[in-house]
mmCIF file of C-alpha atoms and ligand atoms in Angstrom:
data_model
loop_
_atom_site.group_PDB
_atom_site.id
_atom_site.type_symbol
_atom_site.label_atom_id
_atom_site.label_comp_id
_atom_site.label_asym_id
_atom_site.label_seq_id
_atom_site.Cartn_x
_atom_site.Cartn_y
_atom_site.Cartn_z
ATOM 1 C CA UNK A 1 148.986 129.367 33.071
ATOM 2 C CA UNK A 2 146.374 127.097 34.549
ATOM 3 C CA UNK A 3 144.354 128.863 37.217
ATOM 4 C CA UNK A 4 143.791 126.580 39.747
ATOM 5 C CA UNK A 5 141.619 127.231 43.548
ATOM 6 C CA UNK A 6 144.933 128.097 45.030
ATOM 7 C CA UNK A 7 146.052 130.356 42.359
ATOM 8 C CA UNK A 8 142.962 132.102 42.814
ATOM 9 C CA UNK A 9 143.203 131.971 46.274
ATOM 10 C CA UNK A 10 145.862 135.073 45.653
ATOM 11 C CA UNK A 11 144.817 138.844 45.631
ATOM 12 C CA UNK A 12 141.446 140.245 45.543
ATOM 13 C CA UNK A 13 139.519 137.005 45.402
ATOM 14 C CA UNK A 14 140.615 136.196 48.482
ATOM 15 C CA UNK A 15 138.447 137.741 50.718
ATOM 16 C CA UNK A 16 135.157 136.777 48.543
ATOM 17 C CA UNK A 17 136.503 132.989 48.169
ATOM 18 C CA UNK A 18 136.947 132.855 51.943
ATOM 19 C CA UNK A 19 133.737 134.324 52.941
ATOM 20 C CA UNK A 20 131.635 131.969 50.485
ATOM 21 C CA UNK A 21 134.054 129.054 50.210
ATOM 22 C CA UNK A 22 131.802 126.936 53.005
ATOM 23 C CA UNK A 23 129.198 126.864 51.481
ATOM 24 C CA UNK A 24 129.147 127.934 47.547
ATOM 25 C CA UNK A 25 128.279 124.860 45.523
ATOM 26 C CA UNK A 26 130.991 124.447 42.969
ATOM 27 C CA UNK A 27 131.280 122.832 40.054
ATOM 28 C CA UNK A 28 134.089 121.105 39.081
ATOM 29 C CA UNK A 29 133.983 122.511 35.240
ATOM 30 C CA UNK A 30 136.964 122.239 33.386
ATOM 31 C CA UNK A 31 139.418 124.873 34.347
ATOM 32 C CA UNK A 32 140.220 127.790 33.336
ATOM 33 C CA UNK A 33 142.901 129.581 31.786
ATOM 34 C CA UNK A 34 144.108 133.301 32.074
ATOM 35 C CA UNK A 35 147.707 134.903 31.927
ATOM 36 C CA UNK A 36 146.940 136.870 34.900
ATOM 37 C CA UNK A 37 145.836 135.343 38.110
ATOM 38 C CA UNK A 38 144.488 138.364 39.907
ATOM 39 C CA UNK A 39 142.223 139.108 37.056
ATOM 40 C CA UNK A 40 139.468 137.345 38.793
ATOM 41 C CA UNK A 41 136.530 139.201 39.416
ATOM 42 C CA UNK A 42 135.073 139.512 43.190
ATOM 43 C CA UNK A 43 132.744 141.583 44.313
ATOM 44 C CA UNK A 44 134.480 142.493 47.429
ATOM 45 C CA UNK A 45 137.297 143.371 45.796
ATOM 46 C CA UNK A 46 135.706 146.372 43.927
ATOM 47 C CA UNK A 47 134.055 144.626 41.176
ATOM 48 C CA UNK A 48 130.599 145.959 42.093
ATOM 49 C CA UNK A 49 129.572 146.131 38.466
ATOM 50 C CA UNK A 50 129.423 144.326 35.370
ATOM 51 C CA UNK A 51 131.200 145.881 32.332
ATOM 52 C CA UNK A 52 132.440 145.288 29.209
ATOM 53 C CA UNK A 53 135.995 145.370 30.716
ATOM 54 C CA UNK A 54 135.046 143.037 33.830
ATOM 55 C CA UNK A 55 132.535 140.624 31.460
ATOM 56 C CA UNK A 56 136.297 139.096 29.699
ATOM 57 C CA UNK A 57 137.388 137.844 33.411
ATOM 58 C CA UNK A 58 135.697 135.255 35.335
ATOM 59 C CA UNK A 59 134.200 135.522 38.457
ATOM 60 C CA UNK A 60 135.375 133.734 41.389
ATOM 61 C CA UNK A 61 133.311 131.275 41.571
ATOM 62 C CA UNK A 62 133.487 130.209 37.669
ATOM 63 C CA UNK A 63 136.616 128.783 38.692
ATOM 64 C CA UNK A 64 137.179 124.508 39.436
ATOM 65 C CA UNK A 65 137.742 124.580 43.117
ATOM 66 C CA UNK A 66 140.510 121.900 44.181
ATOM 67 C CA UNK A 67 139.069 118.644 44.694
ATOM 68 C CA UNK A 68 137.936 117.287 48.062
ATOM 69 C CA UNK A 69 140.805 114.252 48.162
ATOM 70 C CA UNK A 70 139.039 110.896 47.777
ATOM 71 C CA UNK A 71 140.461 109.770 51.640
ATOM 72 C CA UNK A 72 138.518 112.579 53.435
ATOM 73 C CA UNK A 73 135.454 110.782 51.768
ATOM 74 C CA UNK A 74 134.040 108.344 54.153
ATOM 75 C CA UNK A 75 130.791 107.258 52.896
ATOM 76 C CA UNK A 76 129.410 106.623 49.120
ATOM 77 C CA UNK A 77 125.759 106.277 48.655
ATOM 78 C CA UNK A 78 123.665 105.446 45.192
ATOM 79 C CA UNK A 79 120.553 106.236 43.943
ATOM 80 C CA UNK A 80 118.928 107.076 40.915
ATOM 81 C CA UNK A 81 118.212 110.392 41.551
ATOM 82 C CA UNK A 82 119.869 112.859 43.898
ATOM 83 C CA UNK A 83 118.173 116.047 44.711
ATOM 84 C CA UNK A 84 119.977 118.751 46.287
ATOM 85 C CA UNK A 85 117.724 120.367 49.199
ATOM 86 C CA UNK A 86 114.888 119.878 51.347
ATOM 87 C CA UNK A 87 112.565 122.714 50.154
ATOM 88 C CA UNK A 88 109.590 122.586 48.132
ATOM 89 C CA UNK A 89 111.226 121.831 44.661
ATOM 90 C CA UNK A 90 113.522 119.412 46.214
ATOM 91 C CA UNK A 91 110.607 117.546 48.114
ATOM 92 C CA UNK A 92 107.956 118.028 45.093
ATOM 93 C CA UNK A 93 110.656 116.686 42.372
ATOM 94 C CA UNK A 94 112.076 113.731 44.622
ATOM 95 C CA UNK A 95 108.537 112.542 45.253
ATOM 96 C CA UNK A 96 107.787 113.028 41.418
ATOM 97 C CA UNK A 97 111.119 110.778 40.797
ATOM 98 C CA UNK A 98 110.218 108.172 43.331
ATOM 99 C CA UNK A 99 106.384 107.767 41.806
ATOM 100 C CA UNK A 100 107.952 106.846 38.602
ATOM 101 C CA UNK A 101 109.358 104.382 40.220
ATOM 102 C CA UNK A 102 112.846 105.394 40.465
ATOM 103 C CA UNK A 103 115.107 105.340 44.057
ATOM 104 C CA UNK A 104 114.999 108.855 44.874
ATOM 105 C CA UNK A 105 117.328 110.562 47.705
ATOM 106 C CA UNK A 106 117.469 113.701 48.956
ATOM 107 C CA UNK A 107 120.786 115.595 50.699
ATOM 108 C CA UNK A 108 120.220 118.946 52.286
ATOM 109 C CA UNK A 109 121.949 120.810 54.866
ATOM 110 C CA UNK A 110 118.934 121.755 56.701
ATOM 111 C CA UNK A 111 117.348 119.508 59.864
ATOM 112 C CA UNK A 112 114.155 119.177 58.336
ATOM 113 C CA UNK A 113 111.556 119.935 55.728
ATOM 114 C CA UNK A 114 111.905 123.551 54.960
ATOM 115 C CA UNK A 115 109.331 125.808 53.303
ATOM 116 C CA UNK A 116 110.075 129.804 52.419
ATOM 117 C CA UNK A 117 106.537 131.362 51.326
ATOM 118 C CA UNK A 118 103.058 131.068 52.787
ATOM 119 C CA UNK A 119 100.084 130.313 49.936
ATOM 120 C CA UNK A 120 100.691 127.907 46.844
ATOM 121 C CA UNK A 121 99.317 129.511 43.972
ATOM 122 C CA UNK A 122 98.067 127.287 41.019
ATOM 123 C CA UNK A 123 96.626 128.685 37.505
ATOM 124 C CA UNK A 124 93.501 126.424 38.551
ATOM 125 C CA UNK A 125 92.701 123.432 40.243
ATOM 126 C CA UNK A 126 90.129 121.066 42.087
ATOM 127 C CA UNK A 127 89.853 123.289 45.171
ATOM 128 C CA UNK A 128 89.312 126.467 42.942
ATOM 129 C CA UNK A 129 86.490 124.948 41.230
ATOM 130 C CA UNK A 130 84.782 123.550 44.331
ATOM 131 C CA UNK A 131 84.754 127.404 45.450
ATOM 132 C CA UNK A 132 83.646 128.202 41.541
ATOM 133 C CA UNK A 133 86.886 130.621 41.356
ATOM 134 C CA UNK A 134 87.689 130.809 37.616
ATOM 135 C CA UNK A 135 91.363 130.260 35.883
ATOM 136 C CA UNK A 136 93.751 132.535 35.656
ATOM 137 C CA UNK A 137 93.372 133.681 32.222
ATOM 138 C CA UNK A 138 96.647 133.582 30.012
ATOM 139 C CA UNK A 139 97.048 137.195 29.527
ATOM 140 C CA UNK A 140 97.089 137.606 33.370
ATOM 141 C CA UNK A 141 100.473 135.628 32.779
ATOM 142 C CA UNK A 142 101.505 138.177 29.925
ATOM 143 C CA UNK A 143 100.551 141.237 32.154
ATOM 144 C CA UNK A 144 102.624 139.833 35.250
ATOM 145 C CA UNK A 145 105.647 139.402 32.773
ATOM 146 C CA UNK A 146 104.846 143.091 31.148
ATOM 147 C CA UNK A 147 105.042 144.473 34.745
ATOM 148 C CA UNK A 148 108.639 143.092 35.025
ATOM 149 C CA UNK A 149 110.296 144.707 31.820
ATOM 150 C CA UNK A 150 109.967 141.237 30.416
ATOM 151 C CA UNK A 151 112.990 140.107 32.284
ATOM 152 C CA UNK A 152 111.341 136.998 33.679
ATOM 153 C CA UNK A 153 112.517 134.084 32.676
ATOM 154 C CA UNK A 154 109.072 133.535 30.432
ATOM 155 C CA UNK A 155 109.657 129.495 30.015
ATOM 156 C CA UNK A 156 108.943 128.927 34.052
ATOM 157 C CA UNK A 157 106.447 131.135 33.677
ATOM 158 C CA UNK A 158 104.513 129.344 31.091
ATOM 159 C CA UNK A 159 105.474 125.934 32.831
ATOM 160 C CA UNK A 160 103.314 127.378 35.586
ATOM 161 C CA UNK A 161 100.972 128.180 33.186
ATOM 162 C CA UNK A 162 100.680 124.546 31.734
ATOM 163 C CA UNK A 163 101.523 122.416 34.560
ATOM 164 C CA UNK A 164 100.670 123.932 38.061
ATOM 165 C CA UNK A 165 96.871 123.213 37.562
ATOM 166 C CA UNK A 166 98.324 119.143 37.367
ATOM 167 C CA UNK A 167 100.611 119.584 40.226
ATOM 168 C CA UNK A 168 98.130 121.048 42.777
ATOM 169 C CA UNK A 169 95.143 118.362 41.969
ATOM 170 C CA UNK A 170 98.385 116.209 42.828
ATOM 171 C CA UNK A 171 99.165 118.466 46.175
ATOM 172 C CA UNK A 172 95.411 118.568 47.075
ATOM 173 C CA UNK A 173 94.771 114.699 46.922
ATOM 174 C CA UNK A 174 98.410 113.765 49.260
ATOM 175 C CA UNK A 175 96.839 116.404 51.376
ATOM 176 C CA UNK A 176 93.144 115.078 51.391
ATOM 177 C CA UNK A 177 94.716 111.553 51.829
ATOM 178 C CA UNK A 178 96.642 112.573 54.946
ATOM 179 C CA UNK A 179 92.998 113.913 56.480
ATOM 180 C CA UNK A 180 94.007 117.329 56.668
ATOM 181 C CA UNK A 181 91.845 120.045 55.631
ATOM 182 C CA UNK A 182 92.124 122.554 52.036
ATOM 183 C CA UNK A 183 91.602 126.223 52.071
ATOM 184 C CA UNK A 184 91.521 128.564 49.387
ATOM 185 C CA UNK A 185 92.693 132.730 49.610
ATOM 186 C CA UNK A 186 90.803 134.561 47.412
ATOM 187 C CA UNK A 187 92.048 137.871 47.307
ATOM 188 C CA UNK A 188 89.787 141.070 46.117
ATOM 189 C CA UNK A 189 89.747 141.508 42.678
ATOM 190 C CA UNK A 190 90.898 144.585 41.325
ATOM 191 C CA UNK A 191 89.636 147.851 39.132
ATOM 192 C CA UNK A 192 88.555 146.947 36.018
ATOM 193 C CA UNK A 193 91.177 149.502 34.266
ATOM 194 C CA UNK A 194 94.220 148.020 36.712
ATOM 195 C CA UNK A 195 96.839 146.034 34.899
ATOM 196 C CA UNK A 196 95.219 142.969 37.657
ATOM 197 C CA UNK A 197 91.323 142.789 36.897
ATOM 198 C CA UNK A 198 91.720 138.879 38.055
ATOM 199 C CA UNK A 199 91.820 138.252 41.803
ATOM 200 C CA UNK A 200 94.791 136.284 43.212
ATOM 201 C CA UNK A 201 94.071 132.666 44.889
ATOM 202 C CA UNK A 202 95.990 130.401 46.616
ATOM 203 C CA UNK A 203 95.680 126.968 48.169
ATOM 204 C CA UNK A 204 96.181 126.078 51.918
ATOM 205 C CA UNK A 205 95.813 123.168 54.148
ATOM 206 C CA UNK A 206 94.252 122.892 57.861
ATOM 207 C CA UNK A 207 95.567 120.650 60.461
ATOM 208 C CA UNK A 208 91.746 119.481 60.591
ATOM 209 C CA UNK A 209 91.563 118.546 64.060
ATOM 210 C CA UNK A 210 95.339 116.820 63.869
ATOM 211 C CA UNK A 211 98.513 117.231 65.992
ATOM 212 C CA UNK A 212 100.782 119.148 64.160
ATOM 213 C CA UNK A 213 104.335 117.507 62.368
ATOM 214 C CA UNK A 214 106.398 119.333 64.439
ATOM 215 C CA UNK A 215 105.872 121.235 67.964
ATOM 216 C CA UNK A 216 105.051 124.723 67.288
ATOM 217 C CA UNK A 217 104.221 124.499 64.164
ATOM 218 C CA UNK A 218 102.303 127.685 63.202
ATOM 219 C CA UNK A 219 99.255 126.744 61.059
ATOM 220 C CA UNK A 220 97.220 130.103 59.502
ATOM 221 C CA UNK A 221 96.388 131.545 56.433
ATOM 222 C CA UNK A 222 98.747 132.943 54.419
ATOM 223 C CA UNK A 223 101.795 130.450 56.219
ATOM 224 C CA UNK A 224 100.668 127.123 54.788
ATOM 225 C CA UNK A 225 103.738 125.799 53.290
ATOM 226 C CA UNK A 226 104.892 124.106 56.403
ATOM 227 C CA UNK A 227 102.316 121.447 56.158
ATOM 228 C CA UNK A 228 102.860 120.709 53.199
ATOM 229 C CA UNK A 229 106.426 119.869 53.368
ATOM 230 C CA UNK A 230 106.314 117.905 55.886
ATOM 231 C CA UNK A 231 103.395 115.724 54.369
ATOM 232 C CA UNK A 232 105.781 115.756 51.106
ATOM 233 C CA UNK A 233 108.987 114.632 53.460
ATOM 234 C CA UNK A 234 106.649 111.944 54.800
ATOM 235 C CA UNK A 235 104.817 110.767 51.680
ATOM 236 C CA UNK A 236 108.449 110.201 50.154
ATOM 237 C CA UNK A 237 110.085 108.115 52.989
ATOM 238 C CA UNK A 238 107.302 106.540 54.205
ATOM 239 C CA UNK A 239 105.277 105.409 51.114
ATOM 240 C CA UNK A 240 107.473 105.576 48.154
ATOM 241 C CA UNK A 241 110.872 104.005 49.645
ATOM 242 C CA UNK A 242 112.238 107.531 49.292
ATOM 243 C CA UNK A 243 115.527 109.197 52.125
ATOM 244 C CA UNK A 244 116.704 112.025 53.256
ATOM 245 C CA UNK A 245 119.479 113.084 54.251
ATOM 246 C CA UNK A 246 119.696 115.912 56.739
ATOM 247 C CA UNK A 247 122.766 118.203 57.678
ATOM 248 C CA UNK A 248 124.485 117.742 54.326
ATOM 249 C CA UNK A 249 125.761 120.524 53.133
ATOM 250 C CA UNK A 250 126.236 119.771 49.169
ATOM 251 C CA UNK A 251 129.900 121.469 48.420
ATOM 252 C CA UNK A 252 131.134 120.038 45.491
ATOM 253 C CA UNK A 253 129.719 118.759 41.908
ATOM 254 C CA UNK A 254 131.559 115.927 40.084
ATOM 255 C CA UNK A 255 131.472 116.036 36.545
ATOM 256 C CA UNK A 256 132.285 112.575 34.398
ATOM 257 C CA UNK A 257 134.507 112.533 30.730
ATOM 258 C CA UNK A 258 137.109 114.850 32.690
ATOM 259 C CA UNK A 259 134.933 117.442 33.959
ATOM 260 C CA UNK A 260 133.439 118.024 31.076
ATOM 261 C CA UNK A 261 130.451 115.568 30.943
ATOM 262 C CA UNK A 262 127.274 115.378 32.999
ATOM 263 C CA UNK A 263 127.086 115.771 36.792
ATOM 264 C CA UNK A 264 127.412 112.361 38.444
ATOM 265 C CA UNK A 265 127.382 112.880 42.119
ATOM 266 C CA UNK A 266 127.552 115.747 44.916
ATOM 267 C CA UNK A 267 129.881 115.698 47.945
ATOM 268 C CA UNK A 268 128.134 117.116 51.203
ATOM 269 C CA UNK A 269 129.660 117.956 54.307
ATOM 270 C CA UNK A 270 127.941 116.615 57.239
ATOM 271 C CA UNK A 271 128.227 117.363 60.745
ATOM 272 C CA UNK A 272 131.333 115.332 61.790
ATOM 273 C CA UNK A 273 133.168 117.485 59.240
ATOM 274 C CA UNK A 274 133.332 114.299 57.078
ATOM 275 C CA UNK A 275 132.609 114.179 53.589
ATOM 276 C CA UNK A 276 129.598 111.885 51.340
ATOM 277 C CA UNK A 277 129.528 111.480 48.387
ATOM 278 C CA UNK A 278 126.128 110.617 46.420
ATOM 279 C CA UNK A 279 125.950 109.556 43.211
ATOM 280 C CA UNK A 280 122.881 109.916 40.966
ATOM 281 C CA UNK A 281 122.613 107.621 38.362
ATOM 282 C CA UNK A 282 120.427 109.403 36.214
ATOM 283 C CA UNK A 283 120.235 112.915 37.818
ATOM 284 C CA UNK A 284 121.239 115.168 40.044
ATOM 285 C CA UNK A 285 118.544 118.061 40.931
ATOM 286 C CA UNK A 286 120.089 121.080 42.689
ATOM 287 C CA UNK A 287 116.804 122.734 44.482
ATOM 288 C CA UNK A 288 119.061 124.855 47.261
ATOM 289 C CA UNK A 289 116.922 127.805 47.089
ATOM 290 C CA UNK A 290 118.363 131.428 46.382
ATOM 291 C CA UNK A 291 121.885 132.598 46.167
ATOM 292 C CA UNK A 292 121.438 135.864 47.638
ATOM 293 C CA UNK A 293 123.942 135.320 50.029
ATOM 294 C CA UNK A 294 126.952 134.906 47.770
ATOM 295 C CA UNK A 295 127.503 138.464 46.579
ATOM 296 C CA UNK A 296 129.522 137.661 43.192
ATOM 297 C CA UNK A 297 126.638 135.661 42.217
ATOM 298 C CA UNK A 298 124.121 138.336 42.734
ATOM 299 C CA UNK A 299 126.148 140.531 40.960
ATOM 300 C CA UNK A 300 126.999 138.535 37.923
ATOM 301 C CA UNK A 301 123.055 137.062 37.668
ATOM 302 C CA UNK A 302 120.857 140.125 39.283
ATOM 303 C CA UNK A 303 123.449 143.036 39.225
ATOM 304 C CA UNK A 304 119.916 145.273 39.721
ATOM 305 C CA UNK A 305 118.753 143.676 43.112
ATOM 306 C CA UNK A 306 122.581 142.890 44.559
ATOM 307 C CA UNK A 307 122.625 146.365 46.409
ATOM 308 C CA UNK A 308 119.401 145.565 48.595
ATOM 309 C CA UNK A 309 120.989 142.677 50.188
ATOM 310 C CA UNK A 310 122.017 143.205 53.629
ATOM 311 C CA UNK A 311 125.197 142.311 54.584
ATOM 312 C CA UNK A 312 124.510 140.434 57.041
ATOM 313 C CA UNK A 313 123.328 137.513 54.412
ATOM 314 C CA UNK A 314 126.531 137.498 53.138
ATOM 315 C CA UNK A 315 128.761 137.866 55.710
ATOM 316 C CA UNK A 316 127.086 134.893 57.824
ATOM 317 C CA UNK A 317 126.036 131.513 57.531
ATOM 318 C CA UNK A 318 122.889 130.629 56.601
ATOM 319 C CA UNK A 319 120.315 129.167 59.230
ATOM 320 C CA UNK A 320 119.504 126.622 56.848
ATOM 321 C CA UNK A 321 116.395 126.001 58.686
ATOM 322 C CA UNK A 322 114.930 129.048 58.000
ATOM 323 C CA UNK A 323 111.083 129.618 57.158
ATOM 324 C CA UNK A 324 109.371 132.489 56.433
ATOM 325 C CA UNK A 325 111.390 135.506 55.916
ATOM 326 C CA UNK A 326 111.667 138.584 54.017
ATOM 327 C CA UNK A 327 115.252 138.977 52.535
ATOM 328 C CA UNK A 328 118.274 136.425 51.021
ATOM 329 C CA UNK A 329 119.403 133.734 53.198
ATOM 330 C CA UNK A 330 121.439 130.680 51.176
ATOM 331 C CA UNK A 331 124.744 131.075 49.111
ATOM 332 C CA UNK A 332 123.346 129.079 45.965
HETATM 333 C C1 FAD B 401 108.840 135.841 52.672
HETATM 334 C C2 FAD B 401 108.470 134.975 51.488
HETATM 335 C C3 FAD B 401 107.126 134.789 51.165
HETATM 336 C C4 FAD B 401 106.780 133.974 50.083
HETATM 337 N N1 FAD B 401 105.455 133.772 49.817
HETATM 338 C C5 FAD B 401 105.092 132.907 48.826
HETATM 339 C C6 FAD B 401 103.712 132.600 48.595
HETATM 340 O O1 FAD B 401 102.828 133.098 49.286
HETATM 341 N N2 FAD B 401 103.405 131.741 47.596
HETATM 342 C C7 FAD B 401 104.371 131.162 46.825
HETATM 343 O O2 FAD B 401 104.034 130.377 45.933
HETATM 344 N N3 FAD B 401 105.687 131.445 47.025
HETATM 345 C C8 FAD B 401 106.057 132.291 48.010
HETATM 346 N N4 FAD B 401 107.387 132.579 48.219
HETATM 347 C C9 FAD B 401 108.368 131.954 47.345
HETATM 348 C C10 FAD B 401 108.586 130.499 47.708
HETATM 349 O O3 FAD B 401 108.560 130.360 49.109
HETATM 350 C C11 FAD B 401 109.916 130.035 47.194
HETATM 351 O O4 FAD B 401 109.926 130.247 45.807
HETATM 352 C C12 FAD B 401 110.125 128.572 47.499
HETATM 353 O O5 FAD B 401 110.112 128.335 48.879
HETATM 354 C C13 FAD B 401 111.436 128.131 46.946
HETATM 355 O O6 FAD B 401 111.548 126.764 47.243
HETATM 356 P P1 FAD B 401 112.895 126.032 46.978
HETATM 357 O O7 FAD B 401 112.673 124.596 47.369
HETATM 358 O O8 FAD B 401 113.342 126.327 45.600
HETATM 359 O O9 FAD B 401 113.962 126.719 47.948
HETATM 360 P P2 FAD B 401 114.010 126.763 49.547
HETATM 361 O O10 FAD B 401 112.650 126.669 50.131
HETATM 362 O O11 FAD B 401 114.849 127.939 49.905
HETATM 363 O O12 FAD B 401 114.776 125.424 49.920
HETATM 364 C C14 FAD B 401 116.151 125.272 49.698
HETATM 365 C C15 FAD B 401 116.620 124.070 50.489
HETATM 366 O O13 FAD B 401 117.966 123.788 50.129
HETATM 367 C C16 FAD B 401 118.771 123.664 51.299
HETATM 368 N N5 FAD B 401 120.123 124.076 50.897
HETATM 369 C C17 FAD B 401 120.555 125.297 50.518
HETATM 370 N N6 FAD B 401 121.858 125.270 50.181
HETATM 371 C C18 FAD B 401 122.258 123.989 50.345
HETATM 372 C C19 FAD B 401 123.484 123.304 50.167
HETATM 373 N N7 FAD B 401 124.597 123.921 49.743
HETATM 374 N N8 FAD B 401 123.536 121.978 50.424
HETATM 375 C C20 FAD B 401 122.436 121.299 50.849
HETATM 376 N N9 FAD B 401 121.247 121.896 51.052
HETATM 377 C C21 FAD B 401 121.158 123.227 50.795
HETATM 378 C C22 FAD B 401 118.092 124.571 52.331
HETATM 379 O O14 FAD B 401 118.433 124.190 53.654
HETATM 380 C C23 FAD B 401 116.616 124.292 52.003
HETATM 381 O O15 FAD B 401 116.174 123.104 52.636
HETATM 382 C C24 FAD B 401 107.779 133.379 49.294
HETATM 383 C C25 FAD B 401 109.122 133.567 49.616
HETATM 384 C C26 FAD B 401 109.468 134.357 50.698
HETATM 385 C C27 FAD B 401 110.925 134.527 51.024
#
């Protein structure tokens, strides 16, 4: 028997598919099949841990949701590239898109640039050498991924490696462009026998004398990411051609060839509780941050870290907003 949303809406899915249903960013993959509908796995209906038994049943959210009907879509808007998010990743790659030329949008279901994390760490770059701080040496990199059981996902980490010394020249000049000032943390370097002989550094910006993007806006070491955004939000509409939309909340994926081909467009909720749909030409670059608020994700990616979320990121919605804080917030 097909298993279909509403089939799974049945038993013990029910209460995890209603609590992340909002807001969990489905694909439509092709659907799929089981004998017995109730065999779905959901962490609040018991399945706190993966096991051989539980790894044969899908999760919850492995399964096609129903399609949002074409006549509650009210809007259809086109570009090349659609990224998913307002964040740093979403900002940094729809800026990257719309220097190469290409018509670069952005959805995300916050109300403005959003940044998580304080410092922006680099392997090396023009504001390290100006302060004649050295590069991170490569077995730094191979020490970091030691200390985590080698469970990192070692690719990113040597993409960082390779490209972040590129990417924060990049950073540094919008940032010197826009007059604003560049800091550097260097932190104290460690014993010579401690798995971290190098010392940590990090990049920051200064306001430099300016009014800040937005009122309030804290400005100190070790919380510099807000700048930044903003400068990224405004370098993209302002100078490359670049939008964004805000208070879109990106629900579904649409796949082409019958669900089974590439991802063609995202439908966001907005405000009015009518849908959009935006369609990506070449892309579409989901950059929504963490899933620690969906608990059947956590426990099908990071079964180890699932039990230190509180429940309070799961059981809410997110403040999509949010800056710097320790703990989960989004739904993935
Ligand atoms: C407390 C803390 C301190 C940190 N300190 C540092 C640091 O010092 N240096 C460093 O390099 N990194 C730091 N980090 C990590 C860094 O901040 C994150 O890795 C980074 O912010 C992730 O950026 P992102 O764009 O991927 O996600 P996010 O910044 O989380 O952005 C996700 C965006 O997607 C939007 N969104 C989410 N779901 C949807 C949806 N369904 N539809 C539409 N939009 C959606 C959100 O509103 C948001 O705008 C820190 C993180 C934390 C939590």
């Amino acid at each position: 028997m097909d298993m279909n949303r509403r089939n799974v809406l049945k038993g013990a899915a029910l209460t995890a598919v209603g609590a992340v249903g909002a807001t969990t960013l489905v694909a439509c993959a092709p659907t799929a099949s089981s004998d017995k509908q109730d065999e779905v796995l959901s962490a609040t209906g018991g399945d706190q841990y993966n096991t051989a038994a539980t790894a044969q049943r899908p999760w919850a959210f492995e399964v096609a949701p129903d399609p949002i009907p074409a006549d509650q879509i009210a809007e259809t808007i086109e570009a090349d590239v659609v990224v998913v998010g307002c964040g740093t990743s979403g900002l940094m790659a729809a800026n990257s898109a719309a220097e190469e030329g290409l018509d670069a949008i952005i959805v995300s279901a916050s109300t403005k640039p959003t940044s998580r994390g304080g410092s922006n760490n680099a392997v090396y770059c023009k504001a390290f050498e100006a302060q004649g701080y050295p590069c991170v040496p490569i077995d730094q990199y191979q020490k970091e991924i030691f200390c985590q059981a080698h469970k990192v996902d070692q690719r990113k980490w040597y993409l960082h490696h390779n490209n972040s010394e590129e990417a924060m020249n990049w950073a540094c000049d919008l940032m010197e462009k826009a007059d604003y000032g560049i800091d550097t943390e260097i932190g104290t370097p460690d014993k010579e026998d401690s798995l971290y002989p190098q010392r940590t550094a990090a990049v920051g910006w200064n306001l430099n004398g300016q009014t800040p993007p937005e009122d309030g806006l804290e400005v100190v070491t070790g919380k510099m990411q807000p700048l930044f955004v903003w400068e990224l939000a405004r370098h993209l509409t302002d100078d490359l051609g670049g939008r964004i939309f805000y208070r879109n909340i990106a629900e579904q994926l649409i796949r082409e060839d019958d669900n089974t081909g590439r991802v063609t467009a995202v439908i966001c909720k907005r405000e009015d509780g009518s849908y959009a749909q935006y369609v990506g030409h070449k892309a579409i670059v989901l950059a929504t941050g963490d899933f620690s608020g969906d608990r059947d994700m956590m426990r099908r990616y990071c079964p180890e870290t699932a039990d230190y979320v509180k429940d309070d990121v799961c059981d809410s919605e997110p403040d999509w907003d949010q800056g710097f804080k320790y703990g989960g917030i989004c739904k993935g």
